[in-house]
Short mmCIF file of C-alpha atoms in Angstrom, two decimals:
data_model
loop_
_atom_site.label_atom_id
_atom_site.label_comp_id
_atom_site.label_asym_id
_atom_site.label_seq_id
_atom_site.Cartn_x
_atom_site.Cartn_y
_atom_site.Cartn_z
CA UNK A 1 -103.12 -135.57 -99.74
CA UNK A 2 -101.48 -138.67 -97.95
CA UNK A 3 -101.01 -140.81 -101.33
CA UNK A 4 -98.70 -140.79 -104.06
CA UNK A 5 -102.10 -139.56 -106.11
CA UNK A 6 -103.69 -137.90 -103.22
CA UNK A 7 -105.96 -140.54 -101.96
CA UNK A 8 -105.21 -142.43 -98.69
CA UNK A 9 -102.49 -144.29 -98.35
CA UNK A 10 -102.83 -148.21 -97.84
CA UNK A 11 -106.37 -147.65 -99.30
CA UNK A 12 -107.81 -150.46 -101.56
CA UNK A 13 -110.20 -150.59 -103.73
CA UNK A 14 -113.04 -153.21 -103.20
CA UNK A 15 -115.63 -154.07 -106.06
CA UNK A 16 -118.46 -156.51 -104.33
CA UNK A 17 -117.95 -159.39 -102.86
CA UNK A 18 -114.49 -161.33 -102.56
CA UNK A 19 -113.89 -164.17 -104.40
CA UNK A 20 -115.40 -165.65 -107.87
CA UNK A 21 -117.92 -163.11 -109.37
CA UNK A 22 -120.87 -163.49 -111.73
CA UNK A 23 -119.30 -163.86 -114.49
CA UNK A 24 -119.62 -167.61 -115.93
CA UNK A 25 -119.36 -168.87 -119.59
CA UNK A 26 -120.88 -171.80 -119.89
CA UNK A 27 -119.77 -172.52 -123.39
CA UNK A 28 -116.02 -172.32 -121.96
CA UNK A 29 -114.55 -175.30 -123.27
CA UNK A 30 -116.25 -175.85 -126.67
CA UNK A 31 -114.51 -174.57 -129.65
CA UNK A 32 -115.67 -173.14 -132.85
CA UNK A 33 -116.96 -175.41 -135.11
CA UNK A 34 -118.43 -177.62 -132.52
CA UNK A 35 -121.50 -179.77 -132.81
CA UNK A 36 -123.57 -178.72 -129.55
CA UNK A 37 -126.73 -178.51 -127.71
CA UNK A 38 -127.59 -175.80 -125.45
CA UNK A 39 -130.39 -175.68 -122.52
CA UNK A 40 -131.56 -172.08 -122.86
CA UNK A 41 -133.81 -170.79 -119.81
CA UNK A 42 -136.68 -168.74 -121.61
CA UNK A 43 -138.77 -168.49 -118.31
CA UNK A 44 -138.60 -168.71 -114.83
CA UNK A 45 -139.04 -172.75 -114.79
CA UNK A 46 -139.13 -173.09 -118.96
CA UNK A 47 -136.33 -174.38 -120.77
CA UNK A 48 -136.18 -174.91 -124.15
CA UNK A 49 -133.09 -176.83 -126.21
CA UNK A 50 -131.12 -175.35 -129.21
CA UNK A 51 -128.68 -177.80 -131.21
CA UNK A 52 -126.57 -176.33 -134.23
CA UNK A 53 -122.78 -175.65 -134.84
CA UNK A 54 -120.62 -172.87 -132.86
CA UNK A 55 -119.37 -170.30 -135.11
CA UNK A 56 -118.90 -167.23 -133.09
CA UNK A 57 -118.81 -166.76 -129.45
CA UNK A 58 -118.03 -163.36 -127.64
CA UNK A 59 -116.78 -163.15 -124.30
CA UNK A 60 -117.85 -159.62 -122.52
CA UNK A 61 -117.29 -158.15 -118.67
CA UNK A 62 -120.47 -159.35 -118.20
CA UNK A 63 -123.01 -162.09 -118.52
CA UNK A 64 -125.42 -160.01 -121.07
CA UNK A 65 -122.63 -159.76 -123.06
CA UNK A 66 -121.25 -162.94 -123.81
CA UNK A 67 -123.22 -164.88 -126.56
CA UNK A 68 -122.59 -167.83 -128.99
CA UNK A 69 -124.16 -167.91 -131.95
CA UNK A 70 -125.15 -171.67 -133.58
CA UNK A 71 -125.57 -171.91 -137.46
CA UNK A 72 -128.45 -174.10 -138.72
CA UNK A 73 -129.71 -173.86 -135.57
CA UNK A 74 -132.65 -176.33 -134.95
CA UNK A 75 -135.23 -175.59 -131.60
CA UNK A 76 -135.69 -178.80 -129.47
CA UNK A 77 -139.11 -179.09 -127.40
CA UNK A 78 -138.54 -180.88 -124.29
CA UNK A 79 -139.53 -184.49 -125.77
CA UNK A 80 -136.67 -183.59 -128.46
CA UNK A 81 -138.63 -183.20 -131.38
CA UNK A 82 -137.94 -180.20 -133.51
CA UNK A 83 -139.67 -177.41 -133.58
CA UNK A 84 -138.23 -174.87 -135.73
CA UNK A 85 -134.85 -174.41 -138.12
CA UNK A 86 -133.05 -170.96 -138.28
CA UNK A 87 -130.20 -170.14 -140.07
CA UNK A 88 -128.53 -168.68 -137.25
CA UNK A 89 -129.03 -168.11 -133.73
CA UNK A 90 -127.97 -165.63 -131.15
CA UNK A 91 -127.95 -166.90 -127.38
CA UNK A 92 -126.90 -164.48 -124.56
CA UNK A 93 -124.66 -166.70 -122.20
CA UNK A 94 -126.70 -165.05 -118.80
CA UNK A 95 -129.97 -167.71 -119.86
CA UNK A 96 -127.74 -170.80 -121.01
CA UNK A 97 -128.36 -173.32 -117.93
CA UNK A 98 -126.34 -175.75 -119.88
CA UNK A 99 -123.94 -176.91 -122.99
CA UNK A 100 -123.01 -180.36 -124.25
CA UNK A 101 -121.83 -182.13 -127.21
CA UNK A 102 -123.53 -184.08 -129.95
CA UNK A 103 -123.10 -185.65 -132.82
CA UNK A 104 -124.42 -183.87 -135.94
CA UNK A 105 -127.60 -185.14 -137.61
CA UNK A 106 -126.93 -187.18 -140.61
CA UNK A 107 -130.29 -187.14 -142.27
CA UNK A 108 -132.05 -183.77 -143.09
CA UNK A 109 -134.34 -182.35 -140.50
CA UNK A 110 -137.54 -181.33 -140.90
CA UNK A 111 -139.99 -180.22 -138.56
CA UNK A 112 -141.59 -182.84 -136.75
CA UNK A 113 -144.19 -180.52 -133.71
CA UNK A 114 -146.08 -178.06 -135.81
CA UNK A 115 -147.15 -175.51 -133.11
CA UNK A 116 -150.80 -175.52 -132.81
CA UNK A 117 -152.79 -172.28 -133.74
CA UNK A 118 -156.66 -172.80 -132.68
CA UNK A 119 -158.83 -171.46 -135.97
CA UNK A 120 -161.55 -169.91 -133.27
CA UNK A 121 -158.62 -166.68 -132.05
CA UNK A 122 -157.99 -166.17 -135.57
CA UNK A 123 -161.83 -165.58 -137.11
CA UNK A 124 -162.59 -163.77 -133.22
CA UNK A 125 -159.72 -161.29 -134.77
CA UNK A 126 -160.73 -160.43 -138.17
CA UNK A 127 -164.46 -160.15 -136.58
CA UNK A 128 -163.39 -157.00 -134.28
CA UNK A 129 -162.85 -154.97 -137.35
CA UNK A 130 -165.61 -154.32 -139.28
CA UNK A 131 -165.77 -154.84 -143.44
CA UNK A 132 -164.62 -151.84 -145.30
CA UNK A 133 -162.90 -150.30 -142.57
CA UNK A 134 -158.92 -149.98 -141.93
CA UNK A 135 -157.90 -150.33 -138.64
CA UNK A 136 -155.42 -147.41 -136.94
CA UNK A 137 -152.82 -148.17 -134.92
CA UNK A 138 -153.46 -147.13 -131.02
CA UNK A 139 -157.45 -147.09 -131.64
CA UNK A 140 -159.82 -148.92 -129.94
CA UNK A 141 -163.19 -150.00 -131.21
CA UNK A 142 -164.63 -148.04 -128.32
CA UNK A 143 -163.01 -144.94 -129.07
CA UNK A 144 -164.83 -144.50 -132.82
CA UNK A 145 -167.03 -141.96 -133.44
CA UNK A 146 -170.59 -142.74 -133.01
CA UNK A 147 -171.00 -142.30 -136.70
CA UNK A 148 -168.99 -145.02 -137.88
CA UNK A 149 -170.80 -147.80 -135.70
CA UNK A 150 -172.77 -150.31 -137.20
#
């Protein structure tokens, strides 16, 4: 017991690397109430855009726990067209690649992409089960009992 607290004396403590860590809020120097739009990485090359007002942002130890959160949030596809509206929006700081502001629409958006659904998946769904019959959760059409095939 060298120490004043019985460790080694002159010892220092050492968490990773020296210098600037992880930790970076990209949303820094915006303040609530602020008109923005954010470049949010939803895959490994895939971005998509968010645009809506700041009205809470959290600041945490680390990256998965810092967030803002945008009111009347409106999804962006990357032409700029809108995609979706959501009252509000919850983005974790470790996917936003980038922040900037913008002035706030004056006319009333409305969708202008409607994502496309092909008709063909949806009747191949409702074909798999057959009329009259419920299907379970976790059960496969091959695991029915020979009795109930048609």
């Amino acid at each position: 017991m060298l120490g004043p607290l019985g460790g080694v004396q002159g010892y220092m403590k050492t968490f990773g690397p020296p210098g600037r860590g992880k930790k970076r809020f990209v949303t820094k120097g915006f303040k609530l109430g602020s008109y923005v739009v954010i470049k949010y990485k939803i895959g490994p090359e895939t971005f998509i855009e968010y645009e809506g007002k700041i009205v809470d942002k959290r600041v945490g130890s680390e990256d998965k726990e810092s967030y803002v959160e945008l009111k009347d949030c409106l999804t962006l596809n990357p032409e700029g067209k809108i995609v979706a509206i959501e009252k509000m929006k919850r983005l974790t700081d470790s996917f936003i690649e980038e922040c900037r502001f913008t002035d706030k629409r004056t006319e009333t958006p409305q969708i202008e992409v409607f994502p496309e659904q092909p008709e063909e998946k949806a009747e191949e769904e409702s074909s798999s089960v057959m009329p009259g019959m419920m299907p379970m959760p976790g059960m496969l059409p091959n695991m029915m009992m020979p009795g109930m095939m048609m």
